[in-house]
C-alpha cells in the first residue's frame, strides 16, 4: 500500500486529490493547521467512503512555517509521495499580507524540501509542487507553455516562482523525483466562496431565490483559462507515476473573461446579469494579470491527459451545486421565520 502526504488537504485541490488516492488504494495523510474551528468540510465525506473502511485517511496537526514539525512528520510517516498543495492562495489577499504569503508559499516549500533531505528520503520519495499560472503574470507569449518566461504580478505569484525554481533546483542538485504542475485556474463547487468564480455562482443562485440583491466583483475584463479541479487532481498523481520527473502546464487551452463567467452563470438561471452585477474597485489588484491561456500539449503527449470539462460545463456544474445550496439555505430561513412566528403566538 502506497503512502501519500498532502499539505493543504482541506482545500479544494487537496480534497479531490485525497479522494482520488483513496480510490487507488493509498494510505493518505494530510497536514492541517490547529484552529479553534473545524475546517474539514471538504473531506468529511471521505471518512464514510467505501474505499476508506480501514481508516486509510489520517490527519496530522502541522504548519508549513514549522520546519521541526515537518521533519518529525516525515520521519514518522516515511511517505512514498508528497503533494505540496498548502498555500495562502488568494492572489488579491497576498497584496495585503505579502510577508505571510511568502513565508507559507515560498519558504514553506523550502522547508518541505529540506525536510526530505534531513530525513534522507531523497532517493525514496516523489514530490509534487503545486505551481501556478500566476507565475506568468504579465505574459510574454500566448498561449503559455513550460518555456514561457515568468513575470509575476503579485506577492503570491512571486512566491510561487520561488517555490517552483526551488523544486527544479532540488531535482537537479540532489536527484529528487520532483515534478511541478503549472496549473491554470481550476474551479469546482468546493472552491472557496471568496474566489471570484464561486463568488459569482453563489451570488447568482442566491439572487435567483431572493436571498441576495447584488454581486460586487472587481475587474470584469480579466481573462482566465478555467478548468475543473477534480480533473486537475488526476494529473498531479500522473506526474508522480512517471519514470522521470518534469514540469507540466495544466490548462484547457481556452480563455474567458470574468464578464463571460457572469453572463453564463446568470443566463443558466434565466437572469439578466447586468441588472445585478456592479463593479467594486476595492477588489482590483494593484497590478493585474490581464490574460492567461495555457498550452497543455506536453501533458497530453507525455501523460495522456486531456481535460474533458470545458468552460460552459464547468459553470453549469457550479451553478447546479450552488442552487441546491441556496435552496437549502432558503428552506432553513423559512423554517426559522416560521419558528419565530410560532414563538410569538
Tab-separated table of C-alpha atoms in Angstrom:
chain	number	residue	atom	x	y	z
A	1	UNK	CA	0.000	0.000	0.000
A	2	UNK	CA	1.472	3.347	-1.044
A	3	UNK	CA	1.516	6.153	1.495
A	4	UNK	CA	0.930	9.763	0.430
A	5	UNK	CA	1.230	13.001	2.388
A	6	UNK	CA	-0.799	16.035	1.278
A	7	UNK	CA	-0.281	19.567	2.523
A	8	UNK	CA	-3.417	21.655	2.049
A	9	UNK	CA	-5.610	18.551	2.213
A	10	UNK	CA	-8.629	20.529	3.443
A	11	UNK	CA	-8.584	22.829	0.414
A	12	UNK	CA	-10.335	22.352	-2.909
A	13	UNK	CA	-7.452	20.548	-4.632
A	14	UNK	CA	-6.425	18.592	-1.567
A	15	UNK	CA	-9.891	17.158	-1.096
A	16	UNK	CA	-10.155	15.962	-4.699
A	17	UNK	CA	-6.643	14.511	-4.576
A	18	UNK	CA	-7.335	12.683	-1.303
A	19	UNK	CA	-10.496	11.258	-2.836
A	20	UNK	CA	-8.549	10.081	-5.891
A	21	UNK	CA	-5.710	8.487	-3.921
A	22	UNK	CA	-8.042	6.673	-1.530
A	23	UNK	CA	-9.829	5.257	-4.566
A	24	UNK	CA	-6.484	3.936	-5.795
A	25	UNK	CA	-5.787	2.140	-2.523
A	26	UNK	CA	-3.396	4.625	-0.943
A	27	UNK	CA	-2.993	5.375	2.719
A	28	UNK	CA	-3.481	9.140	2.766
A	29	UNK	CA	-2.093	11.522	5.374
A	30	UNK	CA	-2.867	15.224	5.492
A	31	UNK	CA	-1.414	18.186	7.335
A	32	UNK	CA	-3.924	20.570	8.891
A	33	UNK	CA	-3.375	23.707	10.945
A	34	UNK	CA	-4.655	23.774	14.512
A	35	UNK	CA	-7.627	26.125	14.794
A	36	UNK	CA	-10.491	26.740	17.176
A	37	UNK	CA	-12.979	25.717	14.497
A	38	UNK	CA	-13.041	22.592	12.364
A	39	UNK	CA	-12.216	23.213	8.708
A	40	UNK	CA	-12.535	19.725	7.278
A	41	UNK	CA	-15.873	20.053	5.484
A	42	UNK	CA	-14.407	19.194	2.089
A	43	UNK	CA	-13.023	15.847	3.278
A	44	UNK	CA	-15.505	14.807	5.977
A	45	UNK	CA	-17.342	12.594	3.495
A	46	UNK	CA	-14.183	10.549	2.925
A	47	UNK	CA	-14.365	9.045	6.395
A	48	UNK	CA	-17.533	7.192	5.401
A	49	UNK	CA	-16.365	6.470	1.871
A	50	UNK	CA	-16.431	2.734	0.986
A	51	UNK	CA	-12.792	2.994	-0.068
A	52	UNK	CA	-11.843	4.122	3.455
A	53	UNK	CA	-13.218	1.257	5.539
A	54	UNK	CA	-9.797	0.577	7.103
A	55	UNK	CA	-9.198	4.147	8.187
A	56	UNK	CA	-6.723	4.995	5.456
A	57	UNK	CA	-7.244	8.759	5.836
A	58	UNK	CA	-5.300	10.302	8.700
A	59	UNK	CA	-4.832	13.957	9.639
A	60	UNK	CA	-1.908	15.499	11.485
A	61	UNK	CA	-1.543	18.932	13.022
A	62	UNK	CA	1.253	20.881	11.400
A	63	UNK	CA	2.167	24.013	9.511
A	64	UNK	CA	4.354	24.934	6.562
A	65	UNK	CA	6.001	27.557	8.786
A	66	UNK	CA	7.179	24.891	11.276
A	67	UNK	CA	10.213	23.029	9.916
A	68	UNK	CA	10.688	20.938	13.092
A	69	UNK	CA	7.168	19.543	12.852
A	70	UNK	CA	7.657	18.769	9.149
A	71	UNK	CA	10.880	16.850	9.780
A	72	UNK	CA	9.296	14.854	12.616
A	73	UNK	CA	6.257	14.014	10.496
A	74	UNK	CA	8.373	12.787	7.569
A	75	UNK	CA	10.478	10.664	9.928
A	76	UNK	CA	7.338	9.080	11.336
A	77	UNK	CA	5.425	8.570	8.093
A	78	UNK	CA	8.153	7.734	5.567
A	79	UNK	CA	5.775	8.613	2.709
A	80	UNK	CA	6.176	7.374	-0.860
A	81	UNK	CA	4.672	10.540	-2.324
A	82	UNK	CA	4.347	14.122	-1.083
A	83	UNK	CA	1.920	16.585	-2.666
A	84	UNK	CA	2.584	20.184	-1.641
A	85	UNK	CA	-0.741	21.971	-2.114
A	86	UNK	CA	-0.701	24.103	1.036
A	87	UNK	CA	-0.662	27.860	0.490
A	88	UNK	CA	-2.134	31.258	1.181
A	89	UNK	CA	-3.729	31.001	-2.233
A	90	UNK	CA	-5.794	34.168	-2.609
A	91	UNK	CA	-3.934	36.436	-5.040
A	92	UNK	CA	-5.665	39.681	-4.034
A	93	UNK	CA	-5.111	38.984	-0.340
A	94	UNK	CA	-1.399	38.384	-0.976
A	95	UNK	CA	-1.022	42.138	-1.553
A	96	UNK	CA	-2.363	42.730	1.971
A	97	UNK	CA	-0.227	40.056	3.664
A	98	UNK	CA	2.852	39.676	1.425
A	99	UNK	CA	5.192	38.529	4.197
A	100	UNK	CA	2.888	35.762	5.366
A	101	UNK	CA	2.225	34.703	1.764
A	102	UNK	CA	5.947	34.484	1.044
A	103	UNK	CA	6.563	32.554	4.246
A	104	UNK	CA	3.900	29.939	3.581
A	105	UNK	CA	4.095	29.614	-0.214
A	106	UNK	CA	7.811	30.189	-0.804
A	107	UNK	CA	9.694	29.276	2.365
A	108	UNK	CA	7.098	26.618	3.181
A	109	UNK	CA	8.170	24.735	0.058
A	110	UNK	CA	11.821	25.123	1.044
A	111	UNK	CA	11.088	23.678	4.479
A	112	UNK	CA	9.475	20.577	2.977
A	113	UNK	CA	12.334	20.065	0.523
A	114	UNK	CA	14.877	20.417	3.306
A	115	UNK	CA	12.845	18.046	5.493
A	116	UNK	CA	13.085	15.489	2.698
A	117	UNK	CA	16.878	15.862	2.762
A	118	UNK	CA	17.085	15.802	6.563
A	119	UNK	CA	15.092	12.569	6.741
A	120	UNK	CA	17.151	11.010	3.945
A	121	UNK	CA	14.087	10.439	1.774
A	122	UNK	CA	15.687	11.954	-1.346
A	123	UNK	CA	16.054	8.583	-3.096
A	124	UNK	CA	12.715	7.190	-1.934
A	125	UNK	CA	10.031	9.861	-2.020
A	126	UNK	CA	8.389	11.507	-5.030
A	127	UNK	CA	7.456	15.164	-4.649
A	128	UNK	CA	4.757	17.220	-6.371
A	129	UNK	CA	4.823	21.021	-6.281
A	130	UNK	CA	1.656	22.993	-6.997
A	131	UNK	CA	2.934	25.747	-9.261
A	132	UNK	CA	0.627	28.365	-10.731
A	133	UNK	CA	-0.208	30.210	-13.931
A	134	UNK	CA	0.105	33.375	-11.831
A	135	UNK	CA	3.850	32.944	-12.297
A	136	UNK	CA	3.404	34.082	-15.912
A	137	UNK	CA	1.696	37.298	-14.787
A	138	UNK	CA	2.443	39.877	-17.461
A	139	UNK	CA	2.528	37.221	-20.140
A	140	UNK	CA	5.368	37.245	-22.639
A	141	UNK	CA	3.703	34.886	-25.109
A	142	UNK	CA	0.309	33.290	-25.688
A	143	UNK	CA	-0.581	30.606	-25.110
A	144	UNK	CA	1.770	29.973	-22.210
A	145	UNK	CA	3.931	26.839	-22.204
A	146	UNK	CA	6.535	25.323	-19.903
A	147	UNK	CA	9.206	27.525	-21.525
A	148	UNK	CA	7.332	30.847	-21.285
A	149	UNK	CA	9.321	33.337	-19.131
A	150	UNK	CA	7.877	34.198	-15.744
A	151	UNK	CA	6.779	37.740	-14.912
A	152	UNK	CA	4.711	37.515	-11.704
A	153	UNK	CA	2.415	40.417	-10.800
A	154	UNK	CA	1.591	39.711	-7.155
A	155	UNK	CA	3.328	38.600	-3.956
A	156	UNK	CA	1.569	35.260	-4.447
A	157	UNK	CA	2.948	34.901	-7.981
A	158	UNK	CA	6.444	35.853	-6.814
A	159	UNK	CA	6.335	33.287	-4.010
A	160	UNK	CA	5.161	30.605	-6.441
A	161	UNK	CA	8.083	31.375	-8.786
A	162	UNK	CA	10.490	30.937	-5.871
A	163	UNK	CA	8.882	27.632	-4.873
A	164	UNK	CA	8.853	26.421	-8.480
A	165	UNK	CA	12.527	27.236	-9.029
A	166	UNK	CA	13.446	25.578	-5.729
A	167	UNK	CA	11.714	22.397	-6.855
A	168	UNK	CA	13.678	22.391	-10.115
A	169	UNK	CA	16.880	23.100	-8.174
A	170	UNK	CA	16.407	20.188	-5.770
A	171	UNK	CA	15.634	17.913	-8.700
A	172	UNK	CA	18.808	18.926	-10.489
A	173	UNK	CA	21.045	19.244	-7.420
A	174	UNK	CA	20.043	16.212	-5.378
A	175	UNK	CA	18.283	13.914	-7.821
A	176	UNK	CA	14.900	14.274	-6.100
A	177	UNK	CA	11.989	12.925	-8.135
A	178	UNK	CA	10.233	16.306	-8.086
A	179	UNK	CA	7.621	17.483	-10.576
A	180	UNK	CA	5.684	20.733	-10.807
A	181	UNK	CA	2.229	21.212	-12.239
A	182	UNK	CA	1.824	24.734	-13.576
A	183	UNK	CA	-1.906	24.756	-13.012
A	184	UNK	CA	-4.093	27.381	-14.614
A	185	UNK	CA	-7.289	28.421	-12.852
A	186	UNK	CA	-9.328	25.416	-11.820
A	187	UNK	CA	-12.692	25.622	-10.124
A	188	UNK	CA	-15.439	23.475	-8.642
A	189	UNK	CA	-18.293	23.557	-6.131
A	190	UNK	CA	-15.582	23.098	-3.480
A	191	UNK	CA	-13.892	26.394	-4.389
A	192	UNK	CA	-13.732	28.885	-1.532
A	193	UNK	CA	-16.505	31.482	-1.603
A	194	UNK	CA	-14.072	34.419	-1.644
A	195	UNK	CA	-12.692	33.370	-5.050
A	196	UNK	CA	-14.320	35.136	-7.979
A	197	UNK	CA	-15.906	32.153	-9.754
A	198	UNK	CA	-17.532	30.773	-6.624
A	199	UNK	CA	-18.473	34.284	-5.575
A	200	UNK	CA	-20.347	34.591	-8.869
A	201	UNK	CA	-22.169	31.255	-8.714
A	202	UNK	CA	-23.099	31.686	-5.050
A	203	UNK	CA	-24.425	35.191	-5.672
A	204	UNK	CA	-26.326	34.276	-8.835
A	205	UNK	CA	-28.149	31.354	-7.203
A	206	UNK	CA	-28.917	33.356	-4.051
A	207	UNK	CA	-30.240	36.240	-6.164
A	208	UNK	CA	-32.415	33.780	-8.053
A	209	UNK	CA	-34.057	32.694	-4.804
A	210	UNK	CA	-34.343	36.183	-3.361
A	211	UNK	CA	-31.625	35.715	-0.747
A	212	UNK	CA	-29.296	38.396	-2.145
A	213	UNK	CA	-29.686	41.580	-4.163
A	214	UNK	CA	-26.371	42.297	-5.880
A	215	UNK	CA	-22.962	40.902	-6.845
A	216	UNK	CA	-19.929	43.172	-6.488
A	217	UNK	CA	-16.871	41.919	-8.434
A	218	UNK	CA	-13.702	43.759	-9.408
A	219	UNK	CA	-12.133	43.691	-12.882
A	220	UNK	CA	-14.621	42.051	-15.261
A	221	UNK	CA	-12.244	42.110	-18.219
A	222	UNK	CA	-9.516	39.842	-16.824
A	223	UNK	CA	-9.316	36.616	-18.855
A	224	UNK	CA	-8.520	33.205	-17.434
A	225	UNK	CA	-8.160	29.606	-18.565
A	226	UNK	CA	-10.650	27.802	-16.329
A	227	UNK	CA	-10.685	24.039	-15.809
A	228	UNK	CA	-12.371	21.582	-13.456
A	229	UNK	CA	-10.439	20.929	-10.248
A	230	UNK	CA	-11.467	17.277	-9.999
A	231	UNK	CA	-9.767	16.577	-13.324
A	232	UNK	CA	-6.656	18.506	-12.341
A	233	UNK	CA	-6.150	16.268	-9.293
A	234	UNK	CA	-5.621	13.309	-11.620
A	235	UNK	CA	-2.678	14.892	-13.421
A	236	UNK	CA	-0.928	15.590	-10.119
A	237	UNK	CA	-0.945	11.856	-9.479
A	238	UNK	CA	0.081	11.033	-13.050
A	239	UNK	CA	3.201	13.198	-12.787
A	240	UNK	CA	4.494	11.162	-9.860
A	241	UNK	CA	3.950	7.858	-11.669
A	242	UNK	CA	6.451	8.719	-14.422
A	243	UNK	CA	9.991	7.335	-14.512
A	244	UNK	CA	11.411	10.812	-14.976
A	245	UNK	CA	10.189	13.943	-13.150
A	246	UNK	CA	9.310	17.043	-15.153
A	247	UNK	CA	7.205	20.224	-15.208
A	248	UNK	CA	3.852	20.454	-16.985
A	249	UNK	CA	1.384	23.180	-17.891
A	250	UNK	CA	-2.131	22.074	-16.910
A	251	UNK	CA	-4.843	24.001	-18.759
A	252	UNK	CA	-7.819	23.722	-21.111
A	253	UNK	CA	-6.460	25.950	-23.881
A	254	UNK	CA	-9.486	28.250	-23.699
A	255	UNK	CA	-9.692	31.714	-22.171
A	256	UNK	CA	-12.791	33.535	-20.975
A	257	UNK	CA	-13.290	36.811	-19.153
A	258	UNK	CA	-14.857	37.215	-15.739
A	259	UNK	CA	-17.616	39.074	-17.562
A	260	UNK	CA	-18.283	35.955	-19.665
A	261	UNK	CA	-18.425	33.882	-16.488
A	262	UNK	CA	-21.068	36.238	-15.104
A	263	UNK	CA	-23.090	36.109	-18.320
A	264	UNK	CA	-23.016	32.305	-18.434
A	265	UNK	CA	-23.889	31.866	-14.762
A	266	UNK	CA	-26.828	34.269	-14.745
A	267	UNK	CA	-28.111	33.034	-18.112
A	268	UNK	CA	-28.330	29.495	-16.762
A	269	UNK	CA	-30.729	30.900	-14.158
A	270	UNK	CA	-32.721	32.965	-16.691
A	271	UNK	CA	-31.462	36.224	-15.182
A	272	UNK	CA	-30.122	39.356	-16.841
A	273	UNK	CA	-26.687	39.689	-15.280
A	274	UNK	CA	-26.435	43.437	-15.938
A	275	UNK	CA	-29.297	44.103	-13.503
A	276	UNK	CA	-27.450	42.510	-10.611
A	277	UNK	CA	-23.689	42.964	-11.148
A	278	UNK	CA	-21.980	46.165	-10.023
A	279	UNK	CA	-18.258	46.900	-10.238
A	280	UNK	CA	-16.380	47.411	-6.959
A	281	UNK	CA	-12.894	48.888	-7.215
A	282	UNK	CA	-11.896	47.520	-3.793
A	283	UNK	CA	-11.452	44.107	-5.436
A	284	UNK	CA	-8.993	45.408	-8.025
A	285	UNK	CA	-5.390	44.269	-7.695
A	286	UNK	CA	-2.568	46.841	-7.615
A	287	UNK	CA	-1.075	45.003	-10.614
A	288	UNK	CA	-3.476	42.997	-12.766
A	289	UNK	CA	-2.892	39.839	-14.772
A	290	UNK	CA	-4.948	40.547	-17.880
A	291	UNK	CA	-4.760	37.310	-19.868
A	292	UNK	CA	-3.912	33.692	-19.116
A	293	UNK	CA	-4.292	30.787	-21.529
A	294	UNK	CA	-2.279	27.590	-21.305
A	295	UNK	CA	-0.950	25.095	-23.816
A	296	UNK	CA	-1.069	21.621	-22.224
A	297	UNK	CA	0.267	19.789	-25.291
A	298	UNK	CA	3.171	18.335	-23.329
A	299	UNK	CA	0.846	16.877	-20.686
A	300	UNK	CA	-1.323	15.345	-23.383
A	301	UNK	CA	1.625	13.857	-25.251
A	302	UNK	CA	3.618	12.513	-22.294
A	303	UNK	CA	0.916	11.789	-19.725
A	304	UNK	CA	-2.086	11.124	-21.935
A	305	UNK	CA	-4.029	13.775	-20.032
A	306	UNK	CA	-6.747	15.743	-21.791
A	307	UNK	CA	-9.368	17.781	-19.874
A	308	UNK	CA	-12.964	16.886	-20.663
A	309	UNK	CA	-14.830	19.588	-18.743
A	310	UNK	CA	-14.658	22.943	-20.502
A	311	UNK	CA	-15.965	26.387	-19.644
A	312	UNK	CA	-19.740	26.077	-20.117
A	313	UNK	CA	-19.975	22.692	-18.407
A	314	UNK	CA	-17.830	23.921	-15.531
A	315	UNK	CA	-20.139	26.883	-14.920
A	316	UNK	CA	-23.155	24.579	-15.047
A	317	UNK	CA	-21.607	22.174	-12.513
A	318	UNK	CA	-21.002	25.052	-10.119
A	319	UNK	CA	-24.419	26.641	-10.655
A	320	UNK	CA	-26.223	23.328	-10.088
A	321	UNK	CA	-24.347	22.718	-6.828
A	322	UNK	CA	-24.829	26.258	-5.542
A	323	UNK	CA	-28.508	26.308	-6.499
A	324	UNK	CA	-29.003	23.266	-4.307
A	325	UNK	CA	-27.092	25.017	-1.511
A	326	UNK	CA	-29.174	28.184	-1.897
A	327	UNK	CA	-32.377	26.128	-1.888
A	328	UNK	CA	-31.351	24.563	1.424
A	329	UNK	CA	-30.452	27.991	2.791
A	330	UNK	CA	-33.864	29.363	1.856
A	331	UNK	CA	-35.621	26.394	3.420
A	332	UNK	CA	-33.717	26.920	6.671
A	333	UNK	CA	-34.541	30.624	6.563
A	334	UNK	CA	-38.229	29.942	6.047
A	335	UNK	CA	-38.265	27.353	8.826
A	336	UNK	CA	-36.545	29.796	11.176
A	337	UNK	CA	-39.038	32.526	10.290
A	338	UNK	CA	-41.950	30.181	10.949
A	339	UNK	CA	-40.437	29.136	14.278
A	340	UNK	CA	-40.133	32.758	15.367
A	341	UNK	CA	-43.750	33.389	14.402
A	342	UNK	CA	-44.893	30.356	16.402
A	343	UNK	CA	-42.928	31.526	19.460
A	344	UNK	CA	-44.617	34.938	19.352
A	345	UNK	CA	-48.109	33.458	19.416
